[in-house]
């Protein structure tokens, strides 16, 4: 199995810089203790600069990026993120589709116009795909974590699409994550699955000890 990747998606949390610093320090602490897993922390743009000064072992992520540089009110470009040390960017999250009407075309532009121009085969090892059923996201009413069987099926399906596009050898380089109500209680049942390279963690990444427990479980694989 590849080194598991655990991505913390803080969404629009926390409310204060002070809390963000506490969360980032904790994620960094657990990343240093449990080095068997790669950890990425994706805070809101607001806290990226402060969090960048704390993370060393854990990598810095962002929750979105715009497709162009220039005079776009409220938007953030890839170059700005890179200059702050951002190594990962989440694009196409379902919450943007649902609340802001982000379309496939917009997601496509964000990918193609930024560093992954045309996604060359050799760059596929830098691509991470997260399968995250909307109904499993912890903030959705009646959210329920997916079953391991269903997650395996979905990820196999997604890898099949990549294989047809790029060939199996290259498709296998892409890391595939499960996301949706991942907690310290259920993380292991996903991390252990064939074809699952890690987890995208929302709510539980805001609970320092629980997030540490998830990192520790991932590190043990
Ligand atoms: C997410 O929405 O990206 C997510 C992982 O959420 P949660 O873990 O809270 O379901």
Short mmCIF file of C-alpha atoms and ligand atoms in Angstrom, two decimals:
data_model
loop_
_atom_site.label_atom_id
_atom_site.label_comp_id
_atom_site.label_asym_id
_atom_site.label_seq_id
_atom_site.Cartn_x
_atom_site.Cartn_y
_atom_site.Cartn_z
CA UNK A 1 0.00 0.00 0.00
CA UNK A 2 1.09 3.57 -0.69
CA UNK A 3 1.72 5.99 2.14
CA UNK A 4 -1.80 7.10 3.12
CA UNK A 5 -2.78 10.71 2.57
CA UNK A 6 -5.05 12.45 5.07
CA UNK A 7 -6.45 15.82 4.01
CA UNK A 8 -8.09 18.12 6.56
CA UNK A 9 -10.74 20.29 4.95
CA UNK A 10 -11.61 22.93 7.53
CA UNK A 11 -14.19 24.57 5.23
CA UNK A 12 -15.14 27.98 6.71
CA UNK A 13 -13.90 27.05 10.18
CA UNK A 14 -12.74 28.07 12.73
CA UNK A 15 -14.07 31.51 13.63
CA UNK A 16 -10.85 33.00 14.96
CA UNK A 17 -7.16 33.05 14.13
CA UNK A 18 -6.41 31.86 17.65
CA UNK A 19 -8.41 28.67 17.11
CA UNK A 20 -6.84 28.16 13.68
CA UNK A 21 -3.39 28.31 15.25
CA UNK A 22 -4.38 25.70 17.85
CA UNK A 23 -5.74 23.36 15.17
CA UNK A 24 -2.70 23.79 12.93
CA UNK A 25 -0.26 23.18 15.79
CA UNK A 26 -2.09 20.03 16.71
CA UNK A 27 -2.16 18.71 13.13
CA UNK A 28 1.58 19.45 12.86
CA UNK A 29 2.27 17.71 16.17
CA UNK A 30 0.46 14.50 15.13
CA UNK A 31 2.05 14.57 11.65
CA UNK A 32 5.46 14.60 13.30
CA UNK A 33 4.62 11.77 15.67
CA UNK A 34 2.93 9.54 13.07
CA UNK A 35 5.12 9.90 10.01
CA UNK A 36 3.65 6.90 8.26
CA UNK A 37 0.92 9.11 6.81
CA UNK A 38 1.13 12.29 4.75
CA UNK A 39 -1.04 15.04 6.18
CA UNK A 40 -2.41 18.08 4.36
CA UNK A 41 -4.23 20.91 6.12
CA UNK A 42 -6.56 23.06 4.00
CA UNK A 43 -7.65 26.08 6.07
CA UNK A 44 -9.83 28.92 4.77
CA UNK A 45 -7.82 31.46 2.70
CA UNK A 46 -8.03 33.83 5.65
CA UNK A 47 -5.72 31.67 7.79
CA UNK A 48 -3.39 30.26 5.13
CA UNK A 49 -0.59 32.68 5.88
CA UNK A 50 -0.65 32.01 9.63
CA UNK A 51 -0.97 28.25 9.17
CA UNK A 52 1.93 28.24 6.69
CA UNK A 53 4.22 29.42 9.48
CA UNK A 54 3.23 26.47 11.67
CA UNK A 55 3.24 23.52 9.27
CA UNK A 56 6.51 21.79 8.50
CA UNK A 57 5.85 18.07 8.41
CA UNK A 58 2.21 18.53 7.38
CA UNK A 59 1.66 20.17 4.00
CA UNK A 60 -0.38 23.26 3.30
CA UNK A 61 -3.53 23.04 1.19
CA UNK A 62 -6.16 25.48 -0.07
CA UNK A 63 -9.86 24.92 -0.53
CA UNK A 64 -10.20 26.47 -3.96
CA UNK A 65 -8.35 28.41 -6.65
CA UNK A 66 -9.41 30.67 -9.49
CA UNK A 67 -8.47 29.88 -13.09
CA UNK A 68 -6.82 33.20 -13.92
CA UNK A 69 -4.61 35.91 -12.53
CA UNK A 70 -5.69 39.52 -12.63
CA UNK A 71 -8.41 41.86 -11.45
CA UNK A 72 -10.95 39.34 -10.16
CA UNK A 73 -12.64 40.58 -7.00
CA UNK A 74 -12.59 38.02 -4.23
CA UNK A 75 -10.71 35.39 -6.22
CA UNK A 76 -7.30 33.87 -5.45
CA UNK A 77 -4.83 32.72 -8.10
CA UNK A 78 -2.61 29.67 -8.13
CA UNK A 79 0.53 31.82 -8.12
CA UNK A 80 -0.64 33.61 -4.96
CA UNK A 81 -1.23 30.26 -3.28
CA UNK A 82 2.13 28.89 -4.40
CA UNK A 83 3.87 31.96 -3.03
CA UNK A 84 2.40 31.15 0.37
CA UNK A 85 3.70 27.59 0.20
CA UNK A 86 0.43 25.88 -0.75
CA UNK A 87 1.11 22.43 -2.17
CA UNK A 88 -2.41 21.05 -2.63
CA UNK A 89 -5.64 22.64 -3.83
CA UNK A 90 -9.11 21.18 -3.53
CA UNK A 91 -11.20 21.82 -6.64
CA UNK A 92 -14.74 20.77 -7.44
CA UNK A 93 -16.00 20.29 -3.90
CA UNK A 94 -19.72 19.57 -3.87
CA UNK A 95 -20.43 22.45 -1.48
CA UNK A 96 -19.34 24.96 -4.15
CA UNK A 97 -21.53 23.27 -6.69
CA UNK A 98 -24.52 23.35 -4.36
CA UNK A 99 -24.18 26.81 -2.84
CA UNK A 100 -22.47 28.79 -5.62
CA UNK A 101 -23.55 26.87 -8.69
CA UNK A 102 -20.05 25.78 -9.70
CA UNK A 103 -20.29 23.74 -12.90
CA UNK A 104 -18.17 20.98 -14.44
CA UNK A 105 -16.95 23.57 -16.93
CA UNK A 106 -15.73 25.85 -14.13
CA UNK A 107 -13.98 22.97 -12.36
CA UNK A 108 -12.40 22.00 -15.65
CA UNK A 109 -11.08 25.51 -16.16
CA UNK A 110 -9.63 25.60 -12.67
CA UNK A 111 -7.66 22.46 -13.45
CA UNK A 112 -6.71 23.14 -17.04
CA UNK A 113 -5.78 26.80 -16.75
CA UNK A 114 -3.65 26.15 -13.70
CA UNK A 115 -0.55 24.03 -13.29
CA UNK A 116 -2.07 20.81 -14.56
CA UNK A 117 -2.33 22.15 -18.13
CA UNK A 118 -3.90 19.31 -20.08
CA UNK A 119 -2.88 16.88 -17.31
CA UNK A 120 0.11 15.10 -18.79
CA UNK A 121 0.48 11.43 -17.92
CA UNK A 122 3.67 12.06 -15.98
CA UNK A 123 1.83 14.52 -13.73
CA UNK A 124 -0.79 12.06 -12.61
CA UNK A 125 1.09 11.20 -9.45
CA UNK A 126 0.31 14.76 -8.35
CA UNK A 127 -3.42 14.24 -8.78
CA UNK A 128 -5.66 13.14 -5.93
CA UNK A 129 -9.29 12.16 -6.48
CA UNK A 130 -11.67 12.14 -3.54
CA UNK A 131 -14.85 10.13 -3.77
CA UNK A 132 -17.20 11.88 -1.41
CA UNK A 133 -20.91 11.13 -1.72
CA UNK A 134 -22.85 14.32 -1.01
CA UNK A 135 -25.24 12.52 1.32
CA UNK A 136 -22.33 11.29 3.44
CA UNK A 137 -20.96 14.76 4.24
CA UNK A 138 -21.41 15.24 7.96
CA UNK A 139 -23.13 18.62 7.66
CA UNK A 140 -25.86 17.29 5.35
CA UNK A 141 -29.18 16.55 7.04
CA UNK A 142 -29.38 12.83 7.82
CA UNK A 143 -25.76 12.27 6.74
CA UNK A 144 -24.57 8.68 6.88
CA UNK A 145 -21.10 7.39 6.25
CA UNK A 146 -20.86 5.27 3.09
CA UNK A 147 -20.32 1.54 3.33
CA UNK A 148 -16.85 0.19 2.57
CA UNK A 149 -18.29 -1.94 -0.27
CA UNK A 150 -19.88 1.05 -1.95
CA UNK A 151 -16.70 3.14 -1.56
CA UNK A 152 -14.60 0.40 -3.17
CA UNK A 153 -17.07 0.13 -6.05
CA UNK A 154 -17.10 3.88 -6.64
CA UNK A 155 -13.33 4.24 -6.50
CA UNK A 156 -12.86 1.27 -8.83
CA UNK A 157 -15.27 2.91 -11.25
CA UNK A 158 -13.36 6.21 -11.09
CA UNK A 159 -10.01 4.51 -11.59
CA UNK A 160 -11.50 2.68 -14.57
CA UNK A 161 -12.32 6.04 -16.18
CA UNK A 162 -8.75 7.23 -15.58
CA UNK A 163 -7.37 3.97 -17.00
CA UNK A 164 -9.34 4.43 -20.18
CA UNK A 165 -8.06 8.01 -20.45
CA UNK A 166 -4.40 7.50 -19.58
CA UNK A 167 -3.74 3.75 -19.44
CA UNK A 168 -3.65 1.63 -16.28
CA UNK A 169 0.02 2.24 -15.49
CA UNK A 170 -0.54 5.98 -15.24
CA UNK A 171 -4.04 5.81 -13.75
CA UNK A 172 -2.58 3.79 -10.88
CA UNK A 173 -0.40 6.76 -9.95
CA UNK A 174 -3.45 8.81 -8.96
CA UNK A 175 -4.24 8.71 -5.25
CA UNK A 176 -7.85 7.97 -4.41
CA UNK A 177 -9.42 9.05 -1.15
CA UNK A 178 -12.68 8.37 0.60
CA UNK A 179 -14.48 11.34 2.18
CA UNK A 180 -17.76 11.83 4.02
CA UNK A 181 -18.28 11.62 7.79
CA UNK A 182 -14.84 10.09 8.36
CA UNK A 183 -14.21 9.82 12.10
CA UNK A 184 -11.77 8.11 14.42
CA UNK A 185 -14.37 5.36 14.78
CA UNK A 186 -14.76 4.53 11.09
CA UNK A 187 -11.48 5.70 9.46
CA UNK A 188 -9.82 2.30 9.68
CA UNK A 189 -12.58 0.54 7.77
CA UNK A 190 -11.90 2.80 4.78
CA UNK A 191 -8.13 3.05 5.06
CA UNK A 192 -7.83 -0.71 4.97
CA UNK A 193 -9.71 -1.03 1.66
CA UNK A 194 -7.98 -1.96 -1.58
CA UNK A 195 -7.73 1.09 -3.83
CA UNK A 196 -8.19 3.58 -0.98
CA UNK A 197 -5.11 5.75 -0.46
CA UNK A 198 -6.41 7.89 2.37
CA UNK A 199 -9.21 10.14 3.51
CA UNK A 200 -10.63 13.63 3.09
CA UNK A 201 -11.71 14.71 6.55
CA UNK A 202 -14.02 17.64 7.28
CA UNK A 203 -15.73 17.83 10.68
CA UNK A 204 -13.34 15.49 12.48
CA UNK A 205 -10.34 17.58 11.39
CA UNK A 206 -11.68 20.35 13.64
CA UNK A 207 -11.42 18.08 16.69
CA UNK A 208 -7.68 17.99 17.36
CA UNK A 209 -7.48 14.73 19.28
CA UNK A 210 -9.79 12.88 16.96
CA UNK A 211 -7.86 14.11 13.93
CA UNK A 212 -4.66 12.94 15.62
CA UNK A 213 -6.24 9.53 16.11
CA UNK A 214 -7.13 9.35 12.39
CA UNK A 215 -3.53 10.25 11.45
CA UNK A 216 -2.26 7.61 13.85
CA UNK A 217 -4.53 4.95 12.31
CA UNK A 218 -3.45 5.89 8.78
CA UNK A 219 0.18 5.84 9.81
CA UNK A 220 -0.14 2.24 10.97
CA UNK A 221 -0.83 0.89 7.45
C1 LIG B 1 -15.94 17.42 3.19
O1 LIG B 1 -17.03 17.98 3.02
O2 LIG B 1 -14.98 17.63 2.44
C2 LIG B 1 -15.83 16.48 4.31
C3 LIG B 1 -14.81 15.67 4.30
O3 LIG B 1 -16.77 16.57 5.28
P1 LIG B 1 -17.08 15.65 6.56
O4 LIG B 1 -15.87 14.84 6.88
O5 LIG B 1 -17.44 16.61 7.64
O6 LIG B 1 -18.23 14.79 6.15
#
